[in-house]
């Protein structure tokens, strides 16, 4: 792209950098030996996490840490850096670290590392902590709360203190939420010396998975991949109506692959995209709002999706690949709709795209697109089956053969890229803009896709853990960062190997330092949020919340969902997405599942967690606090509140999705039985989202009339949830006596479903009630089909059905059933026509609106002429 001036860009960039630094990696930058030490520590943290995820400890039988020890060291790094990187107050010094902060940093690190240092002794006296253990626990809790305030602001600290207060003050609470209360001795031991509180699942996920993905993204960005994705998006989409805005949406989506932070997405793409959107005619607030909407949605984009996605793996009990599968369609249709919103805004304002250097015909563009897709498909098939053949023929040696092939592909792509000019980071603000050529722009950075392909291969094909997959992708990324410049230097005939390699070493070092710094907030947040989880397990407030919410909502599932969404948005104004997700999902997920079951609605646990995750992300652009909106408005020089409101208006399309997939889980690719049904779900969801976007914009082919807007919303609702109307005509399930479960299972069609509501004590001894859907296999005897799901039942003389046993790793175990549970309700699918028939009247109405709007647009065009 043409050179762009730097008039007032430097001021904007500095203010933006300050915002990003303040919110993510600390404001303190001391000089001298202290400054070097504070660079070395996050670098050491990154090395430790790489060692932890690698197979090397087991190969050398050295430096092997169990999960609890690793969490202890992880938190020690995070707490130490929180006190050294973040000042206590706004007026506190930035250029040096006061003595009290050194004492807090060292004391907090020792308290966090206490479990690792004295692990053997603590294990031997489990449940009988000494006075020193309790003292360290109390000090550690207090220091952690202060570290949370510094790194993330007061909200999460206040939430943690409220829950701690509730733990102690149970007897003094109102009757509905009262409990017997806990002693300081028990609370300290539970929260700090066990894996139920601070060192629980959330911190474990931060230690095992999240750090590696954040580090991978940091290295990928430092190597130049972020710039490559932005340039590629502009070269492909910049010539369309509102091209820069459409490119911003796509660039933010692709950047979301390597970043789990909406603020980082704004910083990465917004500095470039927002001024260009303004240049082609977008008002400042709308340009910033488009970037905010795109960047917040970037956090929904698999495979990274922020730390919360990895927490779902532990909380829901599914693989990370399944999380990606459930998230992919909502993310896809949300992004398609945002591109369409930009298109509608451009049509209303008559905004054109940017000029290309070489104009291409429609036929050339289509041939190029089809050729690229076919080429990628053929290459994917060759790679998939080729590696499969190598594994079959060469066995364990195939790993080395594949490594050599990856190296050859990398060098080949570098040689191919060396024929084209190097992509440089652009400044913002030129007088004349011309889009880069798509071909050379895409070809010059194809090798950046290799680590992403390796990451997805490890996750999807090899089925490695997310941590190990991220480790191999990160190792490859380090290799690419070190070697790309020297190899380019050779192919381009410059031969300045030392300078090129030194730059690569600097990139790796800075990427690892940035990775460590970016993890300070996440590490502290997951630890502090563990206090909330610890309170729930210690006091039993989870069951109390079910009763409280049921009382407030009257058992209405829609009111419960609205209540949950509001909580997410309010907490999200002050809490980072990860902490927001932990707090709300811990309290509200069981509530929605249980009360949904009582209302006859089977809500998969993953759907509830995705619901909370979506609204936690949307809080990033919710006025008056949304940090993503503040970051974008700093670039656009627009009002942050107005930007946030406009961004949230664009994000309404994302806000309705969680409500839709709670009631229609096919949007999460759950309960789809055939390829045809999958294609139908995708097509109807995309169409529904586009129509919803058109309705909210008040414009489709032309300005919509009020009744047309209402009908478009109604059609979109029908396409999203055809079962709503069908359930009014044909009940989806028929209730049967639980004792007839074998008869019901035998009469269900092949691959049909059986719905049951069961209750009993879970492994923690708490009463639990679940509504689950069991998929029936091929036709056969009822007993055999039930036992194939993993259930062994006992039918008593009085008609009560008890679960005698649940087979290990069976369908029944995965949906959460347990032995000695009682089956209370039995429902079988009714024989009714397909719910998708409801699409026919909706599409007929859509055709009528299309014809009317098309006619009005023609009349308007004639008047204009």
PDB file of C-alpha atoms in Angstrom, residues 273-395:
ATOM      1  CA  UNK A 273      -8.430   0.348   9.705  1.00  0.00           C
ATOM      2  CA  UNK A 274     -10.243   3.149  11.543  1.00  0.00           C
ATOM      3  CA  UNK A 275      -8.515   6.078   9.744  1.00  0.00           C
ATOM      4  CA  UNK A 276      -9.124   4.344   6.402  1.00  0.00           C
ATOM      5  CA  UNK A 277     -12.816   3.883   7.198  1.00  0.00           C
ATOM      6  CA  UNK A 278     -13.038   7.579   8.044  1.00  0.00           C
ATOM      7  CA  UNK A 279     -11.244   8.456   4.799  1.00  0.00           C
ATOM      8  CA  UNK A 280     -13.810   6.685   2.611  1.00  0.00           C
ATOM      9  CA  UNK A 281     -16.756   8.349   4.363  1.00  0.00           C
ATOM     10  CA  UNK A 282     -17.580   6.583   7.644  1.00  0.00           C
ATOM     11  CA  UNK A 283     -18.293   8.973  10.555  1.00  0.00           C
ATOM     12  CA  UNK A 284     -15.689   8.693  13.326  1.00  0.00           C
ATOM     13  CA  UNK A 285     -18.026   7.034  15.845  1.00  0.00           C
ATOM     14  CA  UNK A 286     -19.254   4.457  13.297  1.00  0.00           C
ATOM     15  CA  UNK A 287     -15.728   3.680  12.094  1.00  0.00           C
ATOM     16  CA  UNK A 288     -14.638   3.082  15.683  1.00  0.00           C
ATOM     17  CA  UNK A 289     -17.833   1.107  16.421  1.00  0.00           C
ATOM     18  CA  UNK A 290     -17.250  -1.240  13.471  1.00  0.00           C
ATOM     19  CA  UNK A 291     -13.752  -1.971  14.778  1.00  0.00           C
ATOM     20  CA  UNK A 292     -15.087  -2.503  18.312  1.00  0.00           C
ATOM     21  CA  UNK A 293     -17.790  -4.900  17.112  1.00  0.00           C
ATOM     22  CA  UNK A 294     -15.299  -6.783  14.949  1.00  0.00           C
ATOM     23  CA  UNK A 295     -12.681  -6.970  17.702  1.00  0.00           C
ATOM     24  CA  UNK A 296     -15.034  -8.163  20.430  1.00  0.00           C
ATOM     25  CA  UNK A 297     -16.259 -10.837  18.038  1.00  0.00           C
ATOM     26  CA  UNK A 298     -12.618 -11.747  17.379  1.00  0.00           C
ATOM     27  CA  UNK A 299     -12.603 -13.261  20.842  1.00  0.00           C
ATOM     28  CA  UNK A 300     -15.356 -15.638  19.713  1.00  0.00           C
ATOM     29  CA  UNK A 301     -13.248 -16.936  16.833  1.00  0.00           C
ATOM     30  CA  UNK A 302     -11.742 -20.416  17.245  1.00  0.00           C
ATOM     31  CA  UNK A 303      -9.197 -21.710  17.905  1.00  0.00           C
ATOM     32  CA  UNK A 304      -7.976 -19.320  20.681  1.00  0.00           C
ATOM     33  CA  UNK A 305     -11.151 -17.594  21.983  1.00  0.00           C
ATOM     34  CA  UNK A 306      -9.429 -16.331  25.135  1.00  0.00           C
ATOM     35  CA  UNK A 307      -8.858 -18.178  28.385  1.00  0.00           C
ATOM     36  CA  UNK A 308     -12.556 -18.878  28.948  1.00  0.00           C
ATOM     37  CA  UNK A 309     -12.642 -21.423  26.104  1.00  0.00           C
ATOM     38  CA  UNK A 310     -10.016 -23.527  27.863  1.00  0.00           C
ATOM     39  CA  UNK A 311     -11.935 -23.270  31.122  1.00  0.00           C
ATOM     40  CA  UNK A 312     -14.963 -24.764  29.347  1.00  0.00           C
ATOM     41  CA  UNK A 313     -12.897 -27.880  28.694  1.00  0.00           C
ATOM     42  CA  UNK A 314     -12.558 -28.429  32.457  1.00  0.00           C
ATOM     43  CA  UNK A 315     -15.939 -27.114  33.621  1.00  0.00           C
ATOM     44  CA  UNK A 316     -18.076 -28.864  30.990  1.00  0.00           C
ATOM     45  CA  UNK A 317     -15.926 -31.991  30.725  1.00  0.00           C
ATOM     46  CA  UNK A 318     -15.533 -32.027  26.941  1.00  0.00           C
ATOM     47  CA  UNK A 319     -12.516 -31.873  24.666  1.00  0.00           C
ATOM     48  CA  UNK A 320     -11.191 -28.595  23.288  1.00  0.00           C
ATOM     49  CA  UNK A 321     -12.026 -29.827  19.792  1.00  0.00           C
ATOM     50  CA  UNK A 322     -15.681 -30.077  20.841  1.00  0.00           C
ATOM     51  CA  UNK A 323     -15.573 -26.504  22.194  1.00  0.00           C
ATOM     52  CA  UNK A 324     -14.286 -25.355  18.795  1.00  0.00           C
ATOM     53  CA  UNK A 325     -17.025 -27.334  17.017  1.00  0.00           C
ATOM     54  CA  UNK A 326     -19.774 -25.761  19.127  1.00  0.00           C
ATOM     55  CA  UNK A 327     -18.346 -22.230  18.700  1.00  0.00           C
ATOM     56  CA  UNK A 328     -17.647 -22.258  14.979  1.00  0.00           C
ATOM     57  CA  UNK A 329     -21.142 -21.645  13.542  1.00  0.00           C
ATOM     58  CA  UNK A 330     -22.130 -18.785  15.915  1.00  0.00           C
ATOM     59  CA  UNK A 331     -18.767 -17.100  15.241  1.00  0.00           C
ATOM     60  CA  UNK A 332     -19.157 -17.568  11.485  1.00  0.00           C
ATOM     61  CA  UNK A 333     -22.691 -16.199  11.170  1.00  0.00           C
ATOM     62  CA  UNK A 334     -21.891 -13.343  13.544  1.00  0.00           C
ATOM     63  CA  UNK A 335     -18.998 -12.228  11.328  1.00  0.00           C
ATOM     64  CA  UNK A 336     -20.946 -12.639   8.097  1.00  0.00           C
ATOM     65  CA  UNK A 337     -23.686 -10.462   9.566  1.00  0.00           C
ATOM     66  CA  UNK A 338     -21.212  -7.764  10.609  1.00  0.00           C
ATOM     67  CA  UNK A 339     -19.787  -7.642   7.062  1.00  0.00           C
ATOM     68  CA  UNK A 340     -23.370  -7.304   5.841  1.00  0.00           C
ATOM     69  CA  UNK A 341     -24.109  -4.496   8.328  1.00  0.00           C
ATOM     70  CA  UNK A 342     -21.079  -2.637   6.980  1.00  0.00           C
ATOM     71  CA  UNK A 343     -22.396  -3.210   3.456  1.00  0.00           C
ATOM     72  CA  UNK A 344     -25.811  -1.789   4.393  1.00  0.00           C
ATOM     73  CA  UNK A 345     -24.219   1.246   6.078  1.00  0.00           C
ATOM     74  CA  UNK A 346     -22.166   1.797   2.911  1.00  0.00           C
ATOM     75  CA  UNK A 347     -25.249   1.509   0.711  1.00  0.00           C
ATOM     76  CA  UNK A 348     -27.179   4.016   2.840  1.00  0.00           C
ATOM     77  CA  UNK A 349     -24.297   6.519   2.737  1.00  0.00           C
ATOM     78  CA  UNK A 350     -23.233   5.636  -0.837  1.00  0.00           C
ATOM     79  CA  UNK A 351     -19.688   4.845   0.303  1.00  0.00           C
ATOM     80  CA  UNK A 352     -17.479   3.273  -2.349  1.00  0.00           C
ATOM     81  CA  UNK A 353     -14.328   1.194  -1.975  1.00  0.00           C
ATOM     82  CA  UNK A 354     -10.689   2.019  -2.636  1.00  0.00           C
ATOM     83  CA  UNK A 355      -9.165   1.741  -6.128  1.00  0.00           C
ATOM     84  CA  UNK A 356      -7.170  -1.299  -7.173  1.00  0.00           C
ATOM     85  CA  UNK A 357      -4.020  -0.995  -9.237  1.00  0.00           C
ATOM     86  CA  UNK A 358      -5.291  -3.554 -11.729  1.00  0.00           C
ATOM     87  CA  UNK A 359      -9.017  -3.993 -12.334  1.00  0.00           C
ATOM     88  CA  UNK A 360     -10.247  -7.561 -12.700  1.00  0.00           C
ATOM     89  CA  UNK A 361     -13.406  -8.856 -14.343  1.00  0.00           C
ATOM     90  CA  UNK A 362     -16.005 -10.774 -12.362  1.00  0.00           C
ATOM     91  CA  UNK A 363     -15.088 -13.947 -14.281  1.00  0.00           C
ATOM     92  CA  UNK A 364     -11.395 -13.542 -13.374  1.00  0.00           C
ATOM     93  CA  UNK A 365     -12.243 -13.027  -9.723  1.00  0.00           C
ATOM     94  CA  UNK A 366     -14.539 -16.075  -9.650  1.00  0.00           C
ATOM     95  CA  UNK A 367     -11.977 -18.290 -11.398  1.00  0.00           C
ATOM     96  CA  UNK A 368      -9.283 -17.122  -8.969  1.00  0.00           C
ATOM     97  CA  UNK A 369     -11.526 -17.789  -5.956  1.00  0.00           C
ATOM     98  CA  UNK A 370     -12.652 -21.221  -7.154  1.00  0.00           C
ATOM     99  CA  UNK A 371      -9.086 -22.139  -8.109  1.00  0.00           C
ATOM    100  CA  UNK A 372      -7.791 -21.138  -4.674  1.00  0.00           C
ATOM    101  CA  UNK A 373     -10.490 -23.137  -2.863  1.00  0.00           C
ATOM    102  CA  UNK A 374      -9.919 -26.203  -5.043  1.00  0.00           C
ATOM    103  CA  UNK A 375      -6.154 -25.891  -4.582  1.00  0.00           C
ATOM    104  CA  UNK A 376      -6.497 -25.745  -0.786  1.00  0.00           C
ATOM    105  CA  UNK A 377      -8.906 -28.711  -0.771  1.00  0.00           C
ATOM    106  CA  UNK A 378      -6.583 -30.807  -2.948  1.00  0.00           C
ATOM    107  CA  UNK A 379      -3.592 -29.848  -0.812  1.00  0.00           C
ATOM    108  CA  UNK A 380      -5.518 -30.701   2.359  1.00  0.00           C
ATOM    109  CA  UNK A 381      -6.498 -34.120   1.009  1.00  0.00           C
ATOM    110  CA  UNK A 382      -2.929 -34.847  -0.110  1.00  0.00           C
ATOM    111  CA  UNK A 383      -1.494 -33.808   3.274  1.00  0.00           C
ATOM    112  CA  UNK A 384      -4.104 -35.701   5.327  1.00  0.00           C
ATOM    113  CA  UNK A 385      -3.917 -38.983   3.456  1.00  0.00           C
ATOM    114  CA  UNK A 386      -0.212 -38.596   2.723  1.00  0.00           C
ATOM    115  CA  UNK A 387       0.688 -38.304   6.408  1.00  0.00           C
ATOM    116  CA  UNK A 388      -1.722 -41.130   7.201  1.00  0.00           C
ATOM    117  CA  UNK A 389       0.098 -43.331   4.666  1.00  0.00           C
ATOM    118  CA  UNK A 390       3.488 -42.356   6.110  1.00  0.00           C
ATOM    119  CA  UNK A 391       2.344 -43.307   9.631  1.00  0.00           C
ATOM    120  CA  UNK A 392       1.106 -46.671   8.432  1.00  0.00           C
ATOM    121  CA  UNK A 393       4.297 -47.463   6.491  1.00  0.00           C
ATOM    122  CA  UNK A 394       7.047 -45.957   8.649  1.00  0.00           C
ATOM    123  CA  UNK A 395       5.484 -46.092  12.126  1.00  0.00           C
TER     124      UNK A 395
END
